[in-house]
């Protein structure tokens, strides 16, 4: 599903590469944690997978798409096959939960009838049934992150990227979000999640890839935070 | 559906930044009014030229003391010249008649002139009025010729004035145009900033680039077209109030600026304005929204 071969990324205004010669293969349906100290290069890997950044060296393939060779105008279509959640939720404050999810469908040209059918379904799936018409400021942090997950998943992407999705949440709420991601993982969706939360990693016992100074120092299936 | 979203974003954007929108429309309107005037003047020069082309002639005034032999000589020389299409002799009496006719509305003026004072003349129709200087050079210094004049030259002064006015309006149009473009660029930057959340999400979920850019480009195009409408309104008003109204007499010697010429300006100005606004917005976006 995901293949990184000798990937190096050196930001122009940084004195060392943020990601250096990384080789990873992630199978379809896997659930992978990326852990490591701050500044290790985890978010950079997410950005490379999203094609927000391009590597200086190496090759990135997602599905059967060679992301490194992807033409600029094909990037939007590529991103439609990926869902993404972040620490800061990134919801539109002037739209309700349902409208936030519908927005993602609307702007990629899905007819309104599809949104009417799919949005309640996915909100139900993330456990927000009954709260569709609340605005983000009327929802708790955990609920807002559920909206973000619903938006990321509404197109049924094959790959879900999550950059510290529980970073702003208390431990109990974090566990709920992890249950949700676990459910999504069981549908066959590949999940790549960056986290600092040792409890979560230790409880889930999934593959753990540890990054330090832009390099992979550990890659362990059913691993722990360490 | 998507169209509705884009349109609501366009109007929201223009409204959110209303003072900038108004400034943008005003500068745009001034620039386009000037451009429109320049185009009208350009067109008017053609109209005037065509209007007079057939009636323009070289007039060779004869010495009052000229004898009949010299007169006949000049006439035959003129008729032999290949520059000349036709000559017509105007005797002193003819000149007097013509003078009285031309100034029949100003009897006081007519009274001050004596029939004797007007010279006889050859009115020469040229094959090509632009070759008039050649003919004039040939006859200017000839015995019996008092003066050779080219009507085209008189008209040339009118053209020079129109040309000067045209240059002036073009310069103002250009300066205002640059100001308008800078305002558009600024408006787009502000709009991109206030919509940064939406834009970030749209790009994240894979909205096509044209769709991300559409509200911004249309915002500029909309302002551009409103500016063009105002400019058009100003020009129509100017046509009725200034040219047909206040200065009617001034324009009585030449053909009027036609309403059809003014009407033609609407699609031209709107088109130019829309395209330039769109391109400016699009270029601004390339620097403000990274794909
Ligand atoms: N746009 C950029 N320009 C220059 N340097 C950058 C840029 N983005 C990240 N970096 C640098 O790259 C390195 C890796 O950053 P990255 O955001 O990937 O770290 P991270 O592992 O996600 O850290 P954290 O756990 O704190 O989120 C850091 O040293 C950072 O300063
Ligand atoms: Mg990070």
XYZ file of C-alpha atoms and ligand atoms in Angstrom:
549
model
C 0.000 0.000 0.000
C 2.711 2.468 1.019
C 6.315 2.206 -0.041
C 9.069 4.623 0.929
C 12.442 3.968 -0.693
C 15.482 5.976 0.390
C 13.324 9.021 1.066
C 15.211 12.153 2.100
C 13.718 15.577 2.754
C 15.873 18.565 3.550
C 13.928 21.794 4.039
C 15.732 24.708 2.396
C 16.015 26.693 5.619
C 16.991 23.851 7.907
C 20.560 22.856 8.698
C 19.960 19.106 8.587
C 17.615 16.800 6.701
C 14.266 16.374 8.497
C 13.905 12.907 6.983
C 16.939 10.951 5.852
C 17.078 7.787 3.777
C 13.876 6.248 5.098
C 12.769 2.831 3.860
C 9.351 1.571 4.888
C 6.811 -0.800 3.459
C 3.287 -0.706 4.829
C 0.786 -3.307 3.738
C -2.837 -2.734 2.858
C -5.010 -2.670 5.994
C -2.125 -2.243 8.422
C -2.349 0.048 11.454
C 1.023 1.720 12.021
C 2.196 4.102 14.745
C 5.016 6.554 14.068
C 6.593 7.634 17.350
C 9.678 9.590 18.319
C 10.838 12.768 20.038
C 9.759 16.176 18.930
C 11.418 17.322 15.731
C 12.167 13.733 14.690
C 10.463 14.152 11.317
C 7.132 12.394 11.870
C 4.943 15.210 10.581
C 7.271 15.589 7.644
C 6.579 11.970 6.694
C 2.817 12.689 6.801
C 3.330 15.765 4.602
C 5.336 13.720 2.135
C 2.569 11.105 1.978
C -0.008 13.869 1.437
C 2.184 15.365 -1.251
C 2.258 18.669 0.584
C 6.007 18.318 0.344
C 8.107 16.482 -2.218
C 11.214 14.515 -1.206
C 14.659 15.584 -2.380
C 15.642 11.980 -2.922
C 13.953 8.612 -3.030
C 10.614 7.289 -4.123
C 7.187 7.289 -2.507
C 4.435 5.038 -3.802
C 0.902 4.913 -2.413
C -1.373 2.282 -3.888
C -0.338 2.200 -7.515
C 0.492 5.895 -7.622
C 4.083 7.079 -7.747
C 3.651 10.147 -5.563
C 7.094 11.526 -6.381
C 6.221 11.669 -10.065
C 2.699 12.943 -9.577
C 1.911 15.958 -11.757
C 0.685 19.030 -9.953
C -2.766 18.968 -11.517
C -3.258 15.356 -10.477
C -2.597 16.053 -6.796
C -6.245 16.857 -5.928
C -7.446 13.545 -7.357
C -4.712 11.748 -5.400
C -5.741 13.454 -2.143
C -9.327 12.332 -2.658
C -8.117 8.788 -2.028
C -6.647 9.773 1.350
C -8.302 10.862 4.585
C -6.485 13.029 7.077
C -6.951 14.156 10.690
C -4.810 16.496 12.771
C -4.263 17.494 16.359
C -6.148 20.777 15.823
C -9.276 19.241 14.175
C -9.393 21.892 11.424
C -13.155 22.293 11.338
C -14.933 25.311 9.861
C -16.354 27.232 12.847
C -19.335 28.651 10.943
C -20.608 25.245 9.840
C -22.395 22.551 11.804
C -20.974 19.066 12.227
C -23.052 17.800 9.314
C -22.125 20.795 7.150
C -18.444 20.319 7.905
C -18.610 16.753 6.668
C -20.807 17.695 3.711
C -18.310 20.428 2.768
C -15.684 17.802 1.991
C -18.128 16.132 -0.416
C -19.454 19.338 -1.885
C -16.071 20.735 -2.881
C -15.071 17.603 -4.721
C -18.250 17.772 -6.768
C -20.432 15.109 -5.131
C -24.117 15.840 -5.672
C -26.139 16.989 -2.703
C -28.226 13.811 -2.765
C -25.094 11.809 -1.963
C -24.274 14.102 0.961
C -27.825 13.783 2.301
C -27.483 10.017 2.328
C -23.863 9.573 3.431
C -23.321 12.331 6.004
C -25.834 11.077 8.641
C -24.466 7.581 8.125
C -20.875 8.524 8.841
C -21.800 10.796 11.751
C -23.703 7.865 13.242
C -20.621 5.696 12.701
C -18.368 8.071 14.664
C -20.934 8.255 17.452
C -22.317 11.715 16.820
C -25.871 10.696 15.988
C -28.161 13.465 17.273
C -25.461 16.127 17.296
C -25.352 16.749 13.553
C -26.601 20.310 13.839
C -24.194 21.504 16.505
C -21.496 23.989 15.648
C -17.889 23.111 16.580
C -17.946 25.467 19.587
C -20.964 23.542 20.879
C -19.012 20.264 20.837
C -16.325 18.909 23.166
C -12.799 18.389 21.871
C -13.390 14.673 21.503
C -16.610 15.301 19.608
C -14.910 17.793 17.335
C -12.234 15.232 16.553
C -14.998 12.749 15.729
C -16.371 15.232 13.223
C -12.875 15.503 11.736
C -12.620 11.705 11.540
C -16.060 11.567 9.918
C -14.945 14.114 7.350
C -11.748 12.181 6.655
C -13.620 8.892 6.315
C -16.749 10.030 4.472
C -15.203 9.226 1.084
C -14.140 5.781 2.310
C -10.450 6.374 1.614
C -8.085 3.433 1.458
C -5.554 5.331 3.544
C -6.133 7.390 6.668
C -3.332 9.622 7.946
C -3.528 10.934 11.509
C -0.984 13.390 12.936
C -1.337 13.290 16.723
C -5.131 13.022 16.585
C -5.326 12.677 20.365
C -2.743 15.361 21.121
C -5.369 17.812 22.414
C -7.571 15.288 24.192
C -7.705 13.895 27.715
C -6.824 10.191 28.198
C -10.415 8.902 28.297
C -11.435 10.838 25.210
C -8.260 9.667 23.493
C -9.212 6.053 24.122
C -12.626 6.692 22.519
C -11.005 8.172 19.432
C -8.678 5.158 19.272
C -11.679 2.807 19.412
C -13.120 4.733 16.528
C -9.911 4.480 14.501
C -9.715 0.795 15.339
C -13.251 0.321 13.958
C -12.258 2.140 10.793
C -9.120 0.001 10.544
C -11.313 -3.123 10.637
C -13.050 -1.985 7.457
C -9.731 -2.578 5.703
C -8.539 1.022 5.756
C -4.788 1.442 6.137
C -4.023 3.779 9.035
C -0.812 5.684 9.664
C -0.871 7.516 12.972
C 1.718 9.777 14.564
C 1.523 9.918 18.351
C 3.342 10.798 21.562
C 0.838 8.885 23.697
C 2.577 5.823 25.231
C -0.624 4.496 26.785
C -2.340 4.291 23.462
C 0.591 2.599 21.759
C 1.001 0.103 24.579
C -2.699 -0.730 24.672
C -3.182 -1.138 20.946
C -0.141 -3.343 20.362
C 0.191 -2.527 16.685
C 3.200 -2.029 14.479
C 5.446 0.726 15.870
C 8.012 2.661 13.814
C 10.277 4.867 15.896
C 11.919 7.854 14.257
C 14.834 9.849 15.592
C 16.685 12.653 13.830
C 14.909 11.821 10.612
C 15.894 8.173 10.633
C 14.093 4.983 11.551
C 15.601 3.486 14.695
C 13.024 0.770 15.370
C 10.344 -1.022 13.369
C 8.452 -3.559 15.439
C 5.217 -5.372 14.780
C 2.854 -5.531 17.789
C 5.281 -3.117 19.457
C 5.173 -0.965 22.555
C 6.123 2.665 23.142
C 9.475 1.559 24.590
C -24.839 23.082 -6.021
C -21.163 23.851 -6.290
C -22.029 26.899 -8.362
C -24.217 28.131 -5.534
C -21.364 27.693 -3.078
C -18.965 29.591 -5.330
C -21.405 32.463 -5.878
C -22.186 32.837 -2.185
C -18.446 32.882 -1.432
C -17.927 35.541 -4.111
C -20.550 37.900 -2.695
C -19.504 37.177 0.873
C -15.925 38.015 -0.077
C -16.898 41.274 -1.764
C -19.130 42.215 1.156
C -16.648 41.302 3.903
C -14.159 43.679 2.373
C -16.645 46.271 1.186
C -14.467 49.391 1.393
C -11.783 47.714 -0.691
C -14.431 46.479 -3.120
C -15.750 50.013 -3.604
C -12.249 51.438 -4.058
C -11.543 48.704 -6.596
C -14.737 49.439 -8.547
C -14.143 53.211 -8.546
C -10.555 53.040 -9.820
C -11.603 50.442 -12.333
C -14.467 52.693 -13.520
C -12.225 55.761 -13.865
C -9.594 53.810 -15.753
C -12.161 52.287 -18.091
C -13.906 55.631 -18.668
C -10.587 57.060 -19.799
C -9.891 54.042 -21.949
C -13.382 54.341 -23.423
C -12.826 58.045 -24.210
C -9.536 57.225 -25.864
C -11.237 54.589 -28.012
C -14.006 57.040 -28.943
C -11.472 59.689 -29.959
C -9.586 57.138 -31.982
C -12.778 56.190 -33.741
C -13.779 59.834 -34.153
C -10.564 60.698 -36.001
C -11.492 58.045 -38.549
C -15.038 59.308 -38.807
C -13.939 62.895 -39.352
C -11.325 61.885 -41.870
C -13.841 59.906 -43.858
C -16.395 62.683 -43.631
C -14.041 65.273 -45.087
C -12.011 63.037 -47.332
C -14.230 63.559 -50.365
C -14.649 67.280 -49.853
C -11.084 68.244 -48.969
C -9.344 70.287 -51.576
C -6.326 72.442 -52.236
C -7.264 76.053 -52.819
C -4.970 78.194 -54.930
C -5.781 81.854 -54.424
C -4.820 84.160 -57.259
C -3.196 87.586 -57.163
C -5.806 90.318 -57.419
C -3.850 91.872 -60.330
C -3.507 88.646 -62.294
C -4.185 88.814 -66.051
C -6.330 86.394 -67.950
C -3.409 84.804 -69.777
C -1.643 83.773 -66.573
C -4.918 82.514 -65.172
C -5.414 80.322 -68.196
C -1.826 79.080 -67.958
C -2.204 78.076 -64.353
C -5.444 76.306 -65.158
C -3.888 74.255 -67.934
C -0.868 73.407 -65.759
C -3.199 72.237 -63.036
C -5.196 70.148 -65.463
C -2.032 68.524 -66.807
C -0.704 67.615 -63.365
C -1.267 63.978 -62.574
C -1.809 64.839 -58.918
C -4.993 66.650 -59.815
C -8.355 65.050 -60.308
C -10.421 68.108 -61.094
C -10.133 71.877 -60.938
C -12.780 74.408 -60.602
C -12.355 78.098 -61.131
C -13.926 80.382 -58.590
C -14.157 83.960 -59.746
C -14.285 86.918 -57.394
C -18.046 86.959 -57.741
C -18.326 83.252 -56.958
C -16.113 83.770 -53.906
C -18.340 86.592 -52.745
C -21.452 84.451 -53.177
C -19.875 81.619 -51.269
C -18.731 83.953 -48.514
C -22.194 85.415 -48.120
C -23.681 81.965 -48.052
C -21.221 80.612 -45.462
C -21.754 83.509 -43.100
C -25.404 84.203 -43.790
C -26.054 83.943 -40.063
C -23.576 86.724 -39.313
C -24.693 89.727 -41.384
C -22.428 92.034 -39.355
C -19.393 90.142 -40.510
C -20.581 90.213 -44.098
C -20.996 93.960 -43.917
C -17.350 94.484 -42.988
C -16.109 92.683 -46.059
C -15.991 94.208 -49.459
C -16.761 92.061 -52.494
C -13.486 93.236 -54.014
C -11.376 91.930 -51.168
C -12.004 88.298 -51.911
C -9.506 86.739 -54.308
C -10.390 84.498 -57.208
C -9.193 80.947 -56.746
C -8.783 77.508 -58.217
C -10.394 74.853 -56.083
C -8.448 71.687 -56.794
C -9.686 68.189 -56.051
C -6.655 65.957 -55.581
C -6.251 62.375 -56.701
C -4.764 61.879 -53.263
C -5.131 64.627 -50.713
C -2.007 63.392 -48.919
C 0.058 64.508 -51.918
C -1.180 68.082 -51.487
C 2.187 69.391 -50.236
C 3.765 68.424 -53.574
C 1.224 70.392 -55.554
C 1.463 73.331 -53.197
C 5.245 73.353 -53.557
C 4.831 73.551 -57.318
C 2.419 76.494 -57.314
C 3.245 78.386 -54.143
C 5.931 80.567 -55.695
C 4.476 80.805 -59.152
C 3.688 84.198 -60.633
C 0.064 85.114 -60.230
C -0.480 82.866 -57.230
C -1.260 84.693 -54.046
C -1.385 81.703 -51.738
C -1.905 77.933 -51.929
C -3.638 76.290 -48.991
C -4.281 72.746 -48.027
C -7.538 72.158 -46.208
C -6.151 68.924 -44.913
C -3.642 70.963 -42.945
C -6.385 72.833 -41.158
C -8.051 69.548 -40.371
C -4.687 68.248 -39.210
C -4.795 70.729 -36.366
C -8.102 69.269 -35.257
C -6.577 65.811 -35.462
C -3.609 66.952 -33.421
C -5.889 68.239 -30.697
C -7.886 65.000 -30.736
C -4.653 63.005 -30.738
C -3.343 64.969 -27.778
C -6.561 64.443 -25.862
C -6.374 60.770 -26.723
C -2.824 60.448 -25.389
C -3.827 62.202 -22.207
C -6.803 59.912 -21.618
C -4.633 56.883 -22.366
C -2.053 57.962 -19.788
C -4.740 58.513 -17.149
C -6.296 55.164 -18.109
C -2.934 53.466 -17.695
C -2.102 55.039 -14.334
C -5.587 54.349 -12.973
C -5.396 50.881 -14.491
C -2.208 50.108 -12.592
C -3.830 51.371 -9.389
C -6.866 49.187 -10.101
C -4.703 46.120 -10.649
C -2.856 46.720 -7.390
C -6.178 47.018 -5.586
C -7.328 43.762 -7.147
C -4.138 42.018 -6.048
C -4.589 43.396 -2.561
C -8.257 42.391 -2.407
C -7.392 38.879 -3.476
C -4.695 38.627 -0.824
C -7.112 39.755 1.868
C -9.747 37.340 0.561
C -7.240 34.487 0.503
C -6.333 35.267 4.082
C -9.904 35.424 5.349
C -10.747 32.186 3.557
C -7.532 30.370 4.503
C -9.340 27.712 6.589
C -11.709 26.814 3.788
C -8.874 26.784 1.287
C -6.710 24.546 3.483
C -9.550 22.052 3.902
C -10.470 22.119 0.245
C -6.910 21.286 -0.709
C -6.697 18.612 1.960
C -9.793 16.792 0.736
C -8.747 17.150 -2.892
C -10.966 19.863 -4.362
C -9.753 20.622 -7.893
C -7.474 23.668 -8.178
C -9.860 25.543 -10.450
C -12.564 25.155 -7.852
C -10.339 26.462 -5.065
C -9.442 29.457 -7.214
C -12.867 30.153 -8.726
C -14.347 32.311 -5.915
C -11.309 34.584 -5.912
C -11.120 34.974 -9.665
C -14.862 35.582 -9.945
C -14.662 38.161 -7.172
C -12.208 40.153 -9.269
C -14.174 39.605 -12.478
C -17.390 40.725 -10.823
C -15.800 43.948 -9.548
C -14.248 44.477 -12.989
C -17.590 44.165 -14.767
C -19.336 46.491 -12.306
C -16.515 48.974 -12.927
C -17.079 48.629 -16.680
C -20.817 49.269 -16.241
C -20.092 52.463 -14.316
C -17.596 53.565 -16.949
C -20.159 52.899 -19.666
C -22.787 54.880 -17.762
C -20.374 57.787 -17.422
C -19.616 57.775 -21.149
C -23.291 57.664 -22.119
C -23.984 60.562 -19.749
C -21.032 62.459 -21.199
C -22.364 61.911 -24.701
C -25.786 63.343 -23.844
C -24.794 66.083 -21.432
C -21.510 67.349 -22.813
C -21.272 66.553 -26.490
C -24.944 66.789 -27.455
C -25.714 69.341 -24.774
C -23.382 72.015 -23.573
C -20.909 71.963 -26.427
C -23.303 71.296 -29.259
C -22.140 74.332 -31.242
C -18.508 73.434 -30.900
C -19.205 70.103 -32.514
C -21.454 71.425 -35.241
C -18.666 71.620 -37.818
C -17.795 67.940 -37.553
C -19.725 64.729 -37.376
C -21.114 63.892 -33.949
C -19.951 60.963 -31.888
C -22.532 58.345 -32.765
C -24.549 56.568 -30.097
C -23.680 53.272 -31.760
C -19.980 53.953 -31.173
C -20.682 54.543 -27.477
C -22.816 51.394 -27.244
C -20.020 49.350 -28.804
C -17.884 50.274 -25.814
C -19.958 48.249 -23.347
C -18.870 44.797 -24.508
C -15.334 46.024 -25.218
C -14.808 47.615 -21.810
C -16.545 44.793 -19.938
C -14.503 42.206 -21.822
C -11.159 43.925 -21.299
C -11.942 44.567 -17.660
C -13.104 40.998 -16.974
C -10.088 39.392 -18.622
C -7.514 41.674 -16.979
C -9.149 41.285 -13.556
C -9.250 37.516 -13.895
C -5.623 37.279 -14.950
C -4.497 39.581 -12.131
C -6.455 37.569 -9.570
C -5.113 34.309 -10.901
C -1.512 35.477 -10.833
C -1.957 36.844 -7.303
C -3.324 33.463 -6.217
C -0.285 31.659 -7.546
C 1.759 33.568 -4.976
C -0.736 33.236 -2.158
C -2.123 29.729 -2.378
C 0.412 27.002 -2.686
C -0.960 23.938 -4.410
N 8.818 24.051 6.631
C 9.945 23.756 7.292
N 11.070 24.446 7.032
C 12.211 24.159 7.691
N 12.327 23.209 8.599
C 11.235 22.499 8.908
C 9.993 22.732 8.279
N 9.082 21.873 8.779
C 9.758 21.127 9.692
N 11.036 21.492 9.777
C 12.062 20.890 10.632
O 12.096 19.526 10.342
C 12.286 18.767 11.517
C 11.187 17.734 11.622
O 9.957 18.387 11.795
P 8.600 17.594 11.988
O 7.501 18.574 12.046
O 8.523 16.523 10.976
O 8.829 16.953 13.421
P 7.831 16.017 14.253
O 8.510 14.704 14.396
O 6.493 16.021 13.682
O 7.848 16.770 15.667
P 6.630 16.919 16.706
O 6.561 15.633 17.449
O 7.075 18.034 17.591
O 5.424 17.233 15.948
C 12.320 19.757 12.665
O 13.664 19.965 13.013
C 11.722 21.006 12.095
O 12.339 22.125 12.663
Mg 4.604 16.834 14.257
